[in-house]
Amino acid sequence: MTARSTNRIETSPLARSARLRVLYGPEAGTEIPIPAVGVVVGADPAADVVVKDPAVSRRHMSVRGSGSGFEVSDLGSRNGTFLDSVAITKATVPVGAVLRVGATLLQLVPAEDALPIPPSTASSFGSMVGSSPAMKQIYAILERGSLSNAPILLLGESGTGKELAARAVHDASPRKAGPFVIFDCGASSENLIESDLFGHKKGAFTGAQEDRTGAFERAHGGTLFLDEIGDLPLALQPKLLRMLESGEAMALGGKGHARFDVRIVAATHHNLAESVTRGAFRGDLYYRLAVVEVHMPPLRQRVEDIEALVAGFLNREGRDIGASLKGKNLDRLLAYAWPGNVRELRNVIARAIALSPPGTSFAEMPILLAGSAAAAVDSPTTRADKPYHDAKAELLARFEREYLADLLARANGNVSQAARNAGVGRKLLYSMLSRTGLGGAALEAPEGDDD
């Protein structure tokens, strides 16, 4: 803080116009202007920013503008004031910094006017389909965000289409001629994830018998999709942050930093704000990734898109839609809660196609939803109008086909998970799927699709 006289406190123009925003906690969404004299944060009803968090002291901390940002002071609180998991007593922090008091996250943000983005006029974006207001708003944000190099963070439940959104962003960006690389932060082992991301040199560790190219190098000139970024180990997050800020990273065992021209799109189904509160995710990395933050709506919030999605799935498998999809089957789909979102809908339609003879209309297909599939399948009728061995073979073939179709649907098309659920090896399950005609693309979509 720089005082020019006893009557006036000199602050930067940005600090004078900033606000304190509650990101996470009982008062989430609250914003308080920060006057030149500053504000006191605490549980005391007389505090300028009242936080009803049991871990927050009555007068917990103070914030006031200074020439170089904001001066944050802990006022002797019992649980401390934290900046990116580091306890501070007094520090000058920049606009955008995230502070934690108790379990509450506070951010210093410039007092900017909201920028309303009108909904898109499109009914699709890349492979995403839907004309609902929720999706048109998503398209509008992604259409604009695609044109820049700013990182995009896609948040939402599993199966809402985060990977499709990431690929659509790449295809609509100036980088579309470059590579689109997918890296699943949750699929790589903690011991190898640094090598998988940044590469390694021969001899960097036991077993490193040759140089290895990392995901960043493979994505050079294009887009790197970091799926399930919430699973990235805390120890590796500073290295990713450095890469985002400087464009440089060093391979394991390397002797110097290499520069990579990569646009980052990240996604997770985790609540990252809560992870920051628990200390499981760095606040500075979170806000560096969330330059453009997009919340993908669950299917239950865009049920008006189900008919178009079903039509798309049927067309993909070459099935005739007919004059209309309306009827009891569509009514059942519209009334269902869809905990697995678009991926679950895709697999329900794939299963209906697999269990239907060619030429079957959508209205006549068996729509089997989770929890009711077993009850919905009619008990096989055993008749003695065929030789014993033929009748037995037919009954077993029907059982195997119906069992495998339901097994895959319950695993959301994930063959590895289905094999574990069935208690059989994956190779055996692939053989059974191939034998019953269920090994096609409809039920063999790559893991992570529609994520």
Coordinates of C-alpha atoms in Angstrom, one line a residue:
M1 CA 0.0 0.0 0.0
T2 CA 1.3 3.4 -1.0
A3 CA -0.1 6.5 0.9
R4 CA 0.3 9.8 -0.9
S5 CA -1.5 11.8 1.9
T6 CA -3.4 11.2 5.1
N7 CA -6.7 11.5 3.3
R8 CA -6.2 9.4 0.1
I9 CA -5.0 5.8 -0.5
E10 CA -3.4 5.4 -4.0
T11 CA -4.4 2.1 -5.7
S12 CA -4.1 0.8 -9.3
P13 CA -7.2 1.4 -11.5
L14 CA -7.7 -2.4 -11.7
A15 CA -7.7 -2.7 -7.9
R16 CA -10.1 0.2 -7.5
S17 CA -12.6 -1.6 -9.7
A18 CA -12.3 -5.1 -8.4
R19 CA -14.7 -7.3 -6.4
L20 CA -14.4 -10.2 -4.1
R21 CA -16.4 -13.2 -5.3
V22 CA -17.3 -16.3 -3.3
L23 CA -16.6 -19.2 -5.6
Y24 CA -17.4 -22.1 -3.2
G25 CA -19.0 -22.2 0.2
P26 CA -22.3 -21.3 1.9
E27 CA -22.3 -17.9 0.1
A28 CA -21.3 -19.1 -3.3
G29 CA -22.1 -16.6 -6.0
T30 CA -21.9 -13.5 -3.7
E31 CA -19.9 -10.6 -5.0
I32 CA -18.7 -7.6 -2.9
P33 CA -17.1 -4.5 -4.2
I34 CA -13.7 -3.7 -2.6
P35 CA -13.5 -0.1 -1.7
A36 CA -10.2 1.8 -1.3
V37 CA -10.2 1.2 2.5
G38 CA -10.6 -2.6 1.9
V39 CA -12.9 -5.2 3.4
V40 CA -12.8 -7.5 6.4
V41 CA -13.9 -11.2 5.8
G42 CA -15.2 -13.2 8.7
A43 CA -18.1 -14.9 10.5
D44 CA -18.9 -11.8 12.5
P45 CA -22.2 -10.3 11.3
A46 CA -20.4 -6.9 11.4
A47 CA -17.8 -8.0 8.9
D48 CA -17.9 -6.5 5.4
V49 CA -18.0 -10.0 3.8
V50 CA -19.9 -12.3 6.1
V51 CA -18.9 -16.0 5.6
K52 CA -21.1 -18.5 7.5
D53 CA -18.5 -21.2 7.5
P54 CA -17.8 -22.9 10.9
A55 CA -14.1 -23.0 10.1
V56 CA -13.9 -19.2 9.5
S57 CA -13.0 -16.9 12.4
R58 CA -15.2 -13.9 13.4
R59 CA -12.6 -11.5 11.8
H60 CA -10.6 -13.9 9.6
M61 CA -8.7 -11.7 7.0
S62 CA -8.7 -8.3 5.3
V63 CA -8.3 -7.4 1.7
R64 CA -7.5 -3.9 0.3
G65 CA -6.1 -2.6 -2.9
S66 CA -2.4 -1.7 -3.3
G67 CA -0.4 -0.3 -6.2
S68 CA 0.6 -3.7 -7.4
G69 CA -2.6 -5.7 -6.6
F70 CA -4.2 -6.6 -3.3
E71 CA -2.8 -6.7 0.2
V72 CA -4.2 -9.7 2.0
S73 CA -3.7 -10.0 5.7
D74 CA -4.7 -12.8 8.0
L75 CA -6.2 -11.3 11.2
G76 CA -5.0 -14.0 13.6
S77 CA -7.6 -16.6 12.4
R78 CA -7.7 -20.0 14.1
N79 CA -7.5 -21.9 10.8
G80 CA -5.4 -19.7 8.6
T81 CA -5.7 -18.0 5.2
F82 CA -4.4 -19.9 2.2
L83 CA -3.2 -19.0 -1.3
D84 CA -2.9 -22.1 -3.5
S85 CA -2.6 -24.3 -0.4
V86 CA 0.1 -22.1 1.2
A87 CA -0.7 -20.4 4.5
I88 CA -0.1 -16.7 4.3
T89 CA 0.1 -14.0 7.1
K90 CA 0.5 -11.0 4.8
A91 CA 0.9 -11.0 1.0
T92 CA 0.3 -9.0 -2.1
V93 CA -1.7 -10.9 -4.6
P94 CA -2.8 -10.1 -8.2
V95 CA -6.3 -9.9 -9.6
G96 CA -7.5 -13.4 -10.3
A97 CA -5.9 -14.9 -7.2
V98 CA -8.0 -17.5 -5.3
L99 CA -7.9 -17.5 -1.5
R100 CA -9.2 -20.2 0.9
V101 CA -10.6 -19.5 4.3
G102 CA -12.0 -22.5 6.1
A103 CA -13.8 -24.5 3.3
T104 CA -14.7 -21.3 1.4
L105 CA -13.0 -20.1 -1.8
L106 CA -12.8 -16.4 -2.6
Q107 CA -11.5 -14.9 -5.8
L108 CA -10.4 -11.3 -6.6
V109 CA -12.0 -10.4 -9.9
P110 CA -12.2 -7.3 -11.9
A111 CA -15.6 -5.6 -11.9
E112 CA -16.4 -6.2 -15.5
D113 CA -19.8 -6.0 -17.0
A114 CA -21.3 -9.4 -18.0
L115 CA -20.9 -10.2 -21.6
P116 CA -24.2 -11.8 -22.8
I117 CA -23.6 -14.3 -25.7
P118 CA -26.7 -14.8 -27.8
P119 CA -27.7 -18.5 -28.4
S120 CA -26.4 -20.0 -31.6
T121 CA -28.7 -20.5 -34.5
A122 CA -27.2 -23.9 -35.3
S123 CA -28.8 -27.2 -34.4
S124 CA -25.4 -29.0 -34.1
F125 CA -21.7 -28.3 -33.5
G126 CA -19.4 -30.9 -34.8
S127 CA -20.9 -34.3 -33.8
M128 CA -23.0 -32.8 -31.1
V129 CA -26.7 -32.7 -31.9
G130 CA -29.6 -30.9 -30.3
S131 CA -31.7 -27.8 -30.7
S132 CA -32.6 -27.3 -27.1
P133 CA -31.9 -23.8 -25.5
A134 CA -29.2 -25.4 -23.3
M135 CA -27.3 -26.8 -26.3
K136 CA -27.7 -23.7 -28.4
Q137 CA -26.0 -21.7 -25.6
I138 CA -23.2 -24.3 -25.5
Y139 CA -22.7 -24.0 -29.3
A140 CA -22.5 -20.2 -29.0
I141 CA -19.7 -20.4 -26.4
L142 CA -17.8 -23.1 -28.3
E143 CA -18.2 -21.3 -31.6
R144 CA -16.5 -18.3 -30.2
G145 CA -14.0 -20.1 -28.0
S146 CA -12.8 -22.3 -30.9
L147 CA -11.4 -19.3 -32.8
S148 CA -8.8 -18.4 -30.1
N149 CA -6.0 -20.3 -28.5
A150 CA -7.4 -19.9 -25.0
P151 CA -7.7 -23.0 -22.8
I152 CA -11.2 -24.4 -22.5
L153 CA -12.4 -26.4 -19.5
L154 CA -15.4 -28.7 -20.1
L155 CA -17.3 -29.7 -17.0
G156 CA -20.2 -32.1 -16.7
E157 CA -21.3 -35.6 -15.8
S158 CA -19.9 -38.6 -17.6
G159 CA -21.6 -39.2 -20.9
T160 CA -22.6 -35.6 -21.6
G161 CA -20.4 -35.3 -24.7
K162 CA -17.2 -33.6 -23.4
E163 CA -14.9 -35.5 -25.8
L164 CA -17.2 -34.7 -28.7
A165 CA -17.2 -31.0 -27.7
A166 CA -13.4 -31.0 -27.5
R167 CA -13.0 -32.5 -31.0
A168 CA -15.6 -30.1 -32.4
V169 CA -13.6 -27.2 -30.9
H170 CA -10.4 -28.5 -32.7
D171 CA -12.2 -29.0 -36.0
A172 CA -13.6 -25.4 -35.9
S173 CA -10.3 -23.9 -34.9
P174 CA -7.4 -22.5 -36.9
R175 CA -5.6 -25.6 -35.7
K176 CA -7.9 -28.1 -37.5
A177 CA -5.1 -29.2 -39.9
G178 CA -2.9 -30.1 -36.9
P179 CA -3.1 -33.2 -34.7
F180 CA -5.9 -33.8 -32.1
V181 CA -4.4 -35.8 -29.3
I182 CA -6.5 -37.4 -26.5
F183 CA -4.8 -38.0 -23.1
D184 CA -6.8 -39.6 -20.3
C185 CA -5.3 -38.4 -17.0
G186 CA -7.2 -41.1 -15.2
A187 CA -6.0 -44.0 -17.3
S188 CA -2.3 -43.5 -17.0
S189 CA -0.5 -44.9 -13.9
E190 CA 0.8 -42.4 -11.4
N191 CA 4.4 -43.7 -12.0
L192 CA 4.2 -43.2 -15.8
I193 CA 1.9 -40.2 -16.3
E194 CA 4.7 -37.6 -16.4
S195 CA 6.5 -39.7 -19.1
D196 CA 3.2 -40.1 -21.0
L197 CA 2.6 -36.4 -21.0
F198 CA 6.0 -34.9 -21.5
G199 CA 8.1 -37.8 -22.8
H200 CA 11.4 -39.3 -21.6
K201 CA 14.9 -39.8 -22.7
K202 CA 16.7 -43.1 -22.8
G203 CA 18.0 -44.1 -19.4
A204 CA 15.7 -41.6 -17.6
F205 CA 14.5 -44.4 -15.3
T206 CA 14.7 -48.2 -15.0
G207 CA 13.1 -49.7 -18.1
A208 CA 13.5 -46.5 -20.3
Q209 CA 15.5 -48.3 -23.0
E210 CA 14.7 -45.7 -25.7
D211 CA 13.4 -42.1 -26.1
R212 CA 9.7 -41.7 -25.9
T213 CA 7.5 -39.0 -27.3
G214 CA 5.0 -37.4 -24.9
A215 CA 1.5 -36.2 -25.6
F216 CA 2.5 -32.6 -25.8
E217 CA 5.1 -33.3 -28.5
R218 CA 2.5 -35.4 -30.4
A219 CA 0.0 -32.5 -30.2
H220 CA 2.5 -29.8 -31.4
G221 CA 0.7 -27.5 -33.7
G222 CA -2.7 -28.8 -32.8
T223 CA -4.9 -29.5 -29.8
L224 CA -4.3 -31.7 -26.7
F225 CA -7.5 -32.9 -25.0
L226 CA -6.7 -33.7 -21.3
D227 CA -9.6 -35.9 -20.3
E228 CA -10.4 -36.3 -16.6
I229 CA -8.0 -33.5 -15.6
G230 CA -9.3 -33.8 -12.0
D231 CA -7.4 -37.1 -11.7
L232 CA -4.0 -35.5 -12.5
P233 CA -1.7 -36.1 -9.6
L234 CA -1.1 -33.0 -7.4
A235 CA 2.7 -33.4 -7.7
L236 CA 2.5 -33.1 -11.5
Q237 CA 0.3 -30.0 -11.6
P238 CA 3.1 -27.4 -11.2
K239 CA 4.8 -28.8 -14.4
L240 CA 1.5 -28.6 -16.3
L241 CA 1.0 -25.1 -15.1
R242 CA 4.5 -24.1 -16.3
M243 CA 3.7 -25.6 -19.7
L244 CA 0.5 -23.6 -19.9
E245 CA 2.2 -20.3 -18.9
S246 CA 5.5 -20.6 -20.8
G247 CA 4.8 -23.2 -23.5
E248 CA 7.9 -25.0 -22.3
A249 CA 8.4 -28.4 -20.7
M250 CA 11.3 -30.8 -20.1
A251 CA 11.1 -34.5 -20.9
L252 CA 12.1 -36.9 -18.1
G253 CA 15.9 -37.2 -18.2
G254 CA 16.2 -34.3 -20.6
K255 CA 18.8 -31.6 -20.4
G256 CA 16.8 -28.6 -21.5
H257 CA 13.2 -27.3 -22.0
A258 CA 11.5 -27.8 -25.3
R259 CA 8.8 -25.4 -26.7
F260 CA 5.4 -26.8 -27.8
D261 CA 2.7 -25.0 -29.6
V262 CA -0.4 -26.7 -28.2
R263 CA -3.9 -25.6 -27.4
I264 CA -5.4 -27.2 -24.3
V265 CA -8.9 -28.4 -23.9
A266 CA -9.5 -30.1 -20.6
A267 CA -12.5 -32.0 -19.2
T268 CA -13.6 -33.6 -15.9
H269 CA -16.7 -34.8 -14.2
H270 CA -15.3 -33.8 -10.8
N271 CA -16.2 -30.6 -9.0
L272 CA -12.8 -28.9 -9.4
A273 CA -13.7 -26.0 -7.1
E274 CA -14.4 -28.5 -4.3
S275 CA -11.1 -30.2 -5.2
V276 CA -9.3 -26.9 -4.7
T277 CA -10.9 -26.5 -1.3
R278 CA -9.7 -30.0 -0.3
G279 CA -6.2 -29.2 -1.5
A280 CA -6.5 -32.0 -4.2
F281 CA -6.2 -29.5 -7.1
R282 CA -4.2 -26.3 -7.4
G283 CA -6.3 -23.2 -7.6
D284 CA -3.8 -21.4 -10.0
L285 CA -4.0 -24.4 -12.4
Y286 CA -7.8 -24.5 -12.2
Y287 CA -8.1 -20.9 -13.2
R288 CA -5.4 -21.2 -15.9
L289 CA -7.4 -24.0 -17.5
A290 CA -10.8 -22.4 -17.1
V291 CA -10.2 -19.3 -19.3
V292 CA -13.3 -20.5 -21.1
E293 CA -15.4 -22.7 -18.8
V294 CA -18.3 -24.7 -20.3
H295 CA -20.8 -26.7 -18.3
M296 CA -22.2 -29.5 -20.4
P297 CA -25.8 -30.1 -19.5
P298 CA -27.0 -33.6 -18.5
L299 CA -29.5 -35.2 -20.9
R300 CA -32.3 -34.9 -18.3
Q301 CA -32.0 -31.1 -18.8
R302 CA -32.3 -31.3 -22.5
V303 CA -34.9 -34.0 -23.1
E304 CA -36.2 -32.1 -26.2
D305 CA -33.0 -33.3 -27.9
I306 CA -33.7 -37.0 -27.4
E307 CA -35.7 -37.5 -30.6
A308 CA -32.9 -36.0 -32.7
L309 CA -30.3 -38.1 -30.9
V310 CA -32.3 -41.3 -31.5
A311 CA -32.7 -40.4 -35.1
G312 CA -29.0 -39.9 -35.4
F313 CA -28.1 -43.2 -33.8
L314 CA -30.6 -45.1 -36.1
N315 CA -29.2 -43.4 -39.2
R316 CA -25.7 -44.3 -38.2
E317 CA -26.7 -48.0 -38.2
G318 CA -28.6 -47.7 -41.5
R319 CA -32.0 -48.2 -39.9
D320 CA -35.0 -46.6 -41.5
I321 CA -36.6 -44.0 -39.3
G322 CA -39.9 -43.9 -41.1
A323 CA -42.4 -41.0 -40.9
S324 CA -42.0 -40.4 -37.2
L325 CA -40.4 -41.7 -34.1
K326 CA -43.2 -40.7 -31.9
G327 CA -45.0 -43.4 -29.9
K328 CA -44.6 -45.5 -26.7
N329 CA -40.9 -46.1 -27.2
L330 CA -40.1 -42.4 -27.5
D331 CA -42.4 -41.7 -24.6
R332 CA -40.4 -44.2 -22.4
L333 CA -37.1 -42.5 -23.4
L334 CA -38.5 -39.1 -22.6
A335 CA -39.7 -40.2 -19.2
Y336 CA -36.4 -41.8 -18.2
A337 CA -33.8 -39.9 -15.9
W338 CA -30.7 -40.9 -18.0
P339 CA -28.0 -41.2 -15.3
G340 CA -25.6 -42.2 -18.0
N341 CA -26.6 -39.3 -20.3
V342 CA -26.0 -39.4 -24.1
R343 CA -23.7 -42.5 -23.8
E344 CA -26.4 -44.4 -22.1
L345 CA -29.0 -43.4 -24.7
R346 CA -26.6 -44.5 -27.5
N347 CA -26.2 -47.9 -25.9
V348 CA -29.9 -48.4 -25.3
I349 CA -30.5 -47.8 -29.0
A350 CA -27.6 -50.0 -30.0
R351 CA -29.0 -52.8 -27.9
A352 CA -32.5 -52.3 -29.4
I353 CA -31.0 -52.6 -32.9
A354 CA -28.9 -55.6 -31.9
L355 CA -32.0 -57.5 -30.6
S356 CA -34.2 -56.5 -33.6
P357 CA -34.4 -58.3 -37.0
P358 CA -33.5 -56.2 -40.0
G359 CA -36.3 -53.9 -41.1
T360 CA -37.8 -53.6 -37.6
S361 CA -39.3 -50.1 -37.1
F362 CA -38.2 -48.1 -34.1
A363 CA -41.7 -48.5 -32.6
E364 CA -41.3 -52.3 -32.6
M365 CA -37.8 -52.4 -31.1
P366 CA -37.3 -53.6 -27.6
I367 CA -36.3 -50.5 -25.5
L368 CA -34.6 -51.9 -22.4
L369 CA -33.7 -49.4 -19.7
A370 CA -31.3 -50.0 -16.8
G371 CA -33.0 -51.6 -13.9
S372 CA -35.9 -52.9 -15.9
A373 CA -34.0 -54.9 -18.6
A374 CA -34.3 -58.3 -17.0
A375 CA -38.0 -57.9 -16.4
A376 CA -38.6 -56.5 -19.9
V377 CA -37.3 -59.6 -21.6
D378 CA -39.9 -62.2 -22.1
S379 CA -39.2 -65.6 -20.8
P380 CA -38.1 -67.9 -23.6
T381 CA -40.7 -70.2 -24.8
T382 CA -39.7 -73.9 -24.9
R383 CA -41.4 -75.8 -27.6
A384 CA -41.1 -79.5 -28.7
D385 CA -41.7 -78.9 -32.4
K386 CA -37.9 -79.3 -33.1
P387 CA -35.3 -81.9 -32.3
Y388 CA -34.0 -81.7 -28.8
H389 CA -30.5 -80.6 -29.7
D390 CA -31.8 -78.0 -32.2
A391 CA -34.2 -76.5 -29.7
K392 CA -31.6 -76.5 -26.9
A393 CA -29.0 -74.7 -29.2
E394 CA -31.6 -72.1 -30.2
L395 CA -32.6 -71.4 -26.6
L396 CA -28.9 -71.1 -25.5
A397 CA -28.1 -68.8 -28.5
R398 CA -31.0 -66.6 -27.5
F399 CA -30.0 -66.5 -23.9
E400 CA -26.4 -65.7 -24.8
R401 CA -27.4 -62.8 -27.2
E402 CA -29.8 -61.3 -24.7
Y403 CA -27.4 -61.7 -21.8
L404 CA -24.5 -60.1 -23.6
A405 CA -26.6 -57.2 -24.9
D406 CA -27.8 -56.4 -21.4
L407 CA -24.3 -56.9 -20.0
L408 CA -22.9 -54.3 -22.4
A409 CA -25.7 -51.9 -21.8
R410 CA -25.1 -52.0 -18.0
A411 CA -21.4 -51.3 -18.6
N412 CA -22.2 -48.4 -21.0
G413 CA -20.5 -50.1 -23.8
N414 CA -17.2 -50.5 -22.0
V415 CA -16.1 -54.1 -22.9
S416 CA -13.4 -54.2 -20.2
Q417 CA -16.0 -53.3 -17.5
A418 CA -18.5 -55.8 -19.0
A419 CA -15.9 -58.6 -18.8
R420 CA -15.2 -57.8 -15.2
N421 CA -19.0 -57.8 -14.4
A422 CA -19.5 -61.1 -16.1
G423 CA -16.4 -62.7 -14.5
V424 CA -14.8 -63.7 -17.8
G425 CA -11.7 -62.6 -19.7
R426 CA -11.9 -59.8 -22.2
K427 CA -10.7 -62.0 -25.0
L428 CA -13.4 -64.6 -24.3
L429 CA -16.0 -61.8 -24.2
Y430 CA -14.8 -60.4 -27.5
S431 CA -15.2 -64.0 -29.0
M432 CA -18.7 -64.3 -27.6
L433 CA -19.7 -60.9 -28.9
S434 CA -18.4 -61.8 -32.3
R435 CA -20.2 -65.1 -32.3
T436 CA -23.5 -63.5 -31.4
G437 CA -23.2 -60.6 -33.9
L438 CA -22.8 -58.0 -31.1
G439 CA -19.2 -57.1 -31.9
G440 CA -19.9 -54.3 -34.4
A441 CA -19.4 -50.6 -34.0
A442 CA -22.7 -50.0 -32.4
L443 CA -21.5 -51.6 -29.1
E444 CA -17.8 -51.2 -29.7
A445 CA -17.4 -47.4 -29.5
P446 CA -14.1 -46.3 -28.1
E447 CA -14.0 -45.8 -24.3
G448 CA -14.5 -42.1 -23.6
D449 CA -16.8 -41.4 -26.6
D450 CA -19.6 -39.0 -25.6
D451 CA -17.7 -38.3 -22.4

